[in-house]
CSV table of C-alpha atoms in Angstrom, one decimal:
chain,number,residue,atom,x,y,z
A,1029,MET,CA,-4.9,-11.6,-50.2
A,1030,ALA,CA,-5.6,-9.7,-53.3
A,1031,ASP,CA,-8.3,-12.3,-54.3
A,1032,GLN,CA,-10.1,-11.9,-51.0
A,1033,THR,CA,-10.3,-8.1,-51.2
A,1034,SER,CA,-11.5,-8.1,-54.7
A,1035,HIS,CA,-14.5,-10.2,-53.8
A,1036,ARG,CA,-15.6,-8.1,-50.9
A,1037,SER,CA,-18.3,-5.6,-51.5
A,1038,ARG,CA,-18.2,-2.0,-50.5
A,1039,SER,CA,-20.6,-2.6,-47.6
A,1040,GLN,CA,-18.3,-5.4,-46.3
A,1041,ILE,CA,-15.4,-3.1,-46.4
A,1042,GLU,CA,-17.3,-0.3,-44.7
A,1043,ALA,CA,-18.5,-2.8,-42.0
A,1044,ASP,CA,-14.9,-3.9,-41.5
A,1045,LEU,CA,-13.7,-0.3,-41.2
A,1046,ALA,CA,-16.5,0.5,-38.7
A,1047,ALA,CA,-15.6,-2.5,-36.5
A,1048,THR,CA,-12.0,-1.5,-36.6
A,1049,ARG,CA,-12.9,2.1,-35.6
A,1050,ALA,CA,-14.9,0.6,-32.7
A,1051,ARG,CA,-12.1,-1.6,-31.6
A,1052,LEU,CA,-9.6,1.3,-31.9
A,1053,SER,CA,-12.0,3.6,-29.9
A,1054,VAL,CA,-12.3,1.1,-27.1
A,1055,ALA,CA,-8.5,0.5,-27.1
A,1056,LEU,CA,-7.9,4.3,-27.0
A,1057,GLU,CA,-10.4,4.8,-24.1
A,1058,ASP,CA,-8.6,2.0,-22.2
A,1059,LEU,CA,-5.3,3.6,-22.8
A,1060,VAL,CA,-6.5,7.1,-21.7
A,1061,ASP,CA,-8.1,5.4,-18.6
A,1062,GLN,CA,-4.7,3.7,-17.7
A,1063,VAL,CA,-2.6,6.9,-18.1
A,1064,HIS,CA,-5.0,9.6,-16.8
A,1065,PRO,CA,-3.6,11.2,-13.7
A,1066,ALA,CA,-6.8,10.8,-11.7
A,1067,LYS,CA,-7.1,7.2,-12.5
A,1068,VAL,CA,-3.4,6.5,-11.7
A,1069,LYS,CA,-3.9,8.3,-8.4
A,1070,GLN,CA,-7.0,6.2,-7.6
A,1071,ARG,CA,-5.2,3.0,-8.4
A,1072,GLN,CA,-2.2,4.0,-6.3
A,1073,VAL,CA,-4.5,5.0,-3.3
A,1074,ALA,CA,-6.3,1.7,-3.6
A,1075,ASN,CA,-2.9,-0.1,-3.6
A,1076,VAL,CA,-1.7,1.8,-0.6
A,1077,LYS,CA,-5.0,1.1,1.3
A,1078,THR,CA,-4.7,-2.6,0.5
A,1079,LEU,CA,-1.1,-2.6,1.7
A,1080,VAL,CA,-1.9,-0.7,4.9
A,1081,GLN,CA,-4.9,-2.9,5.6
A,1082,GLY,CA,-2.6,-6.0,5.2
A,1083,GLU,CA,0.0,-4.7,7.5
A,1084,PHE,CA,-2.6,-3.7,10.1
A,1085,ASP,CA,-4.1,-7.2,9.9
A,1086,ASN,CA,-0.6,-8.7,10.3
A,1087,ALA,CA,0.1,-6.4,13.4
A,1088,ARG,CA,-3.2,-7.3,14.9
A,1089,SER,CA,-2.6,-11.0,14.4
A,1090,GLN,CA,0.6,-10.6,16.6
A,1091,PHE,CA,-1.7,-9.7,19.5
A,1092,ARG,CA,-4.9,-11.6,18.8
A,1093,SER,CA,-5.3,-15.3,18.1
A,1094,VAL,CA,-7.3,-16.6,15.2
A,1095,ALA,CA,-10.2,-17.1,17.6
A,1096,GLY,CA,-10.0,-13.4,18.6
A,1097,GLU,CA,-8.6,-13.9,22.1
A,1098,TRP,CA,-5.7,-11.6,23.3
A,1099,ARG,CA,-2.3,-13.2,23.3
A,1100,ILE,CA,-1.3,-12.3,26.8
A,1101,ASP,CA,2.2,-13.7,26.5
A,1102,ARG,CA,3.1,-11.3,23.7
A,1103,ILE,CA,1.4,-8.3,25.4
A,1104,ALA,CA,3.3,-9.1,28.6
A,1105,MET,CA,6.6,-9.4,26.7
A,1106,ILE,CA,6.1,-5.9,25.1
A,1107,GLY,CA,4.8,-4.5,28.3
A,1108,GLY,CA,8.0,-5.7,30.1
A,1109,SER,CA,10.2,-4.3,27.4
A,1110,VAL,CA,8.5,-0.9,27.7
A,1111,VAL,CA,8.8,-0.9,31.5
A,1112,GLY,CA,12.5,-1.9,31.1
A,1113,ALA,CA,13.2,0.9,28.7
A,1114,ILE,CA,11.6,3.4,31.0
A,1115,VAL,CA,13.7,2.1,33.9
A,1116,LEU,CA,16.9,2.3,31.9
A,1117,VAL,CA,16.1,5.9,30.8
A,1118,ALA,CA,15.4,6.9,34.5
A,1119,VAL,CA,18.6,5.2,35.7
A,1120,LEU,CA,20.7,6.9,33.0
A,1121,ARG,CA,19.1,10.3,33.7
A,1122,GLY,CA,20.0,9.8,37.4
A,1123,ILE,CA,23.5,8.9,36.7
A,1124,VAL,CA,23.9,12.0,34.4
A,1125,ARG,CA,22.4,14.3,37.0
A,1126,ARG,CA,24.7,13.0,39.7
A,1127,GLY,CA,27.7,13.5,37.4
A,1128,LYS,CA,26.7,17.1,36.8
A,1129,VAL,CA,26.1,17.8,40.5
A,1130,LYS,CA,29.5,16.2,41.5
A,1131,GLY,CA,31.2,18.2,38.8
A,1132,GLU,CA,29.9,21.4,40.1
A,1133,LEU,CA,31.0,20.8,43.6
A,1134,VAL,CA,34.5,19.8,42.6
A,1135,LYS,CA,35.1,23.1,40.7
């Protein structure tokens, strides 16, 4: 190694130093770019947008076929579940109200 450095001229050494400085400068800029809060925020926002879009597409695929047609069977199943839940709540409210009215009459 000492033999190689002794044969290099001053201009070669200066050129190597300049190249090293340039590489170091690029590496430092990349590092600053990676850890800068605004850049971190931009990356995280992009990641969240990608995640949300993927979940939205997944949910949409539950109600639409690949051809873009509505999946009536799934929509009917969910609609029936919603109607069932509404009926259950209405029945339970009626039972609770009757219990309150009977309780007041007994006292």
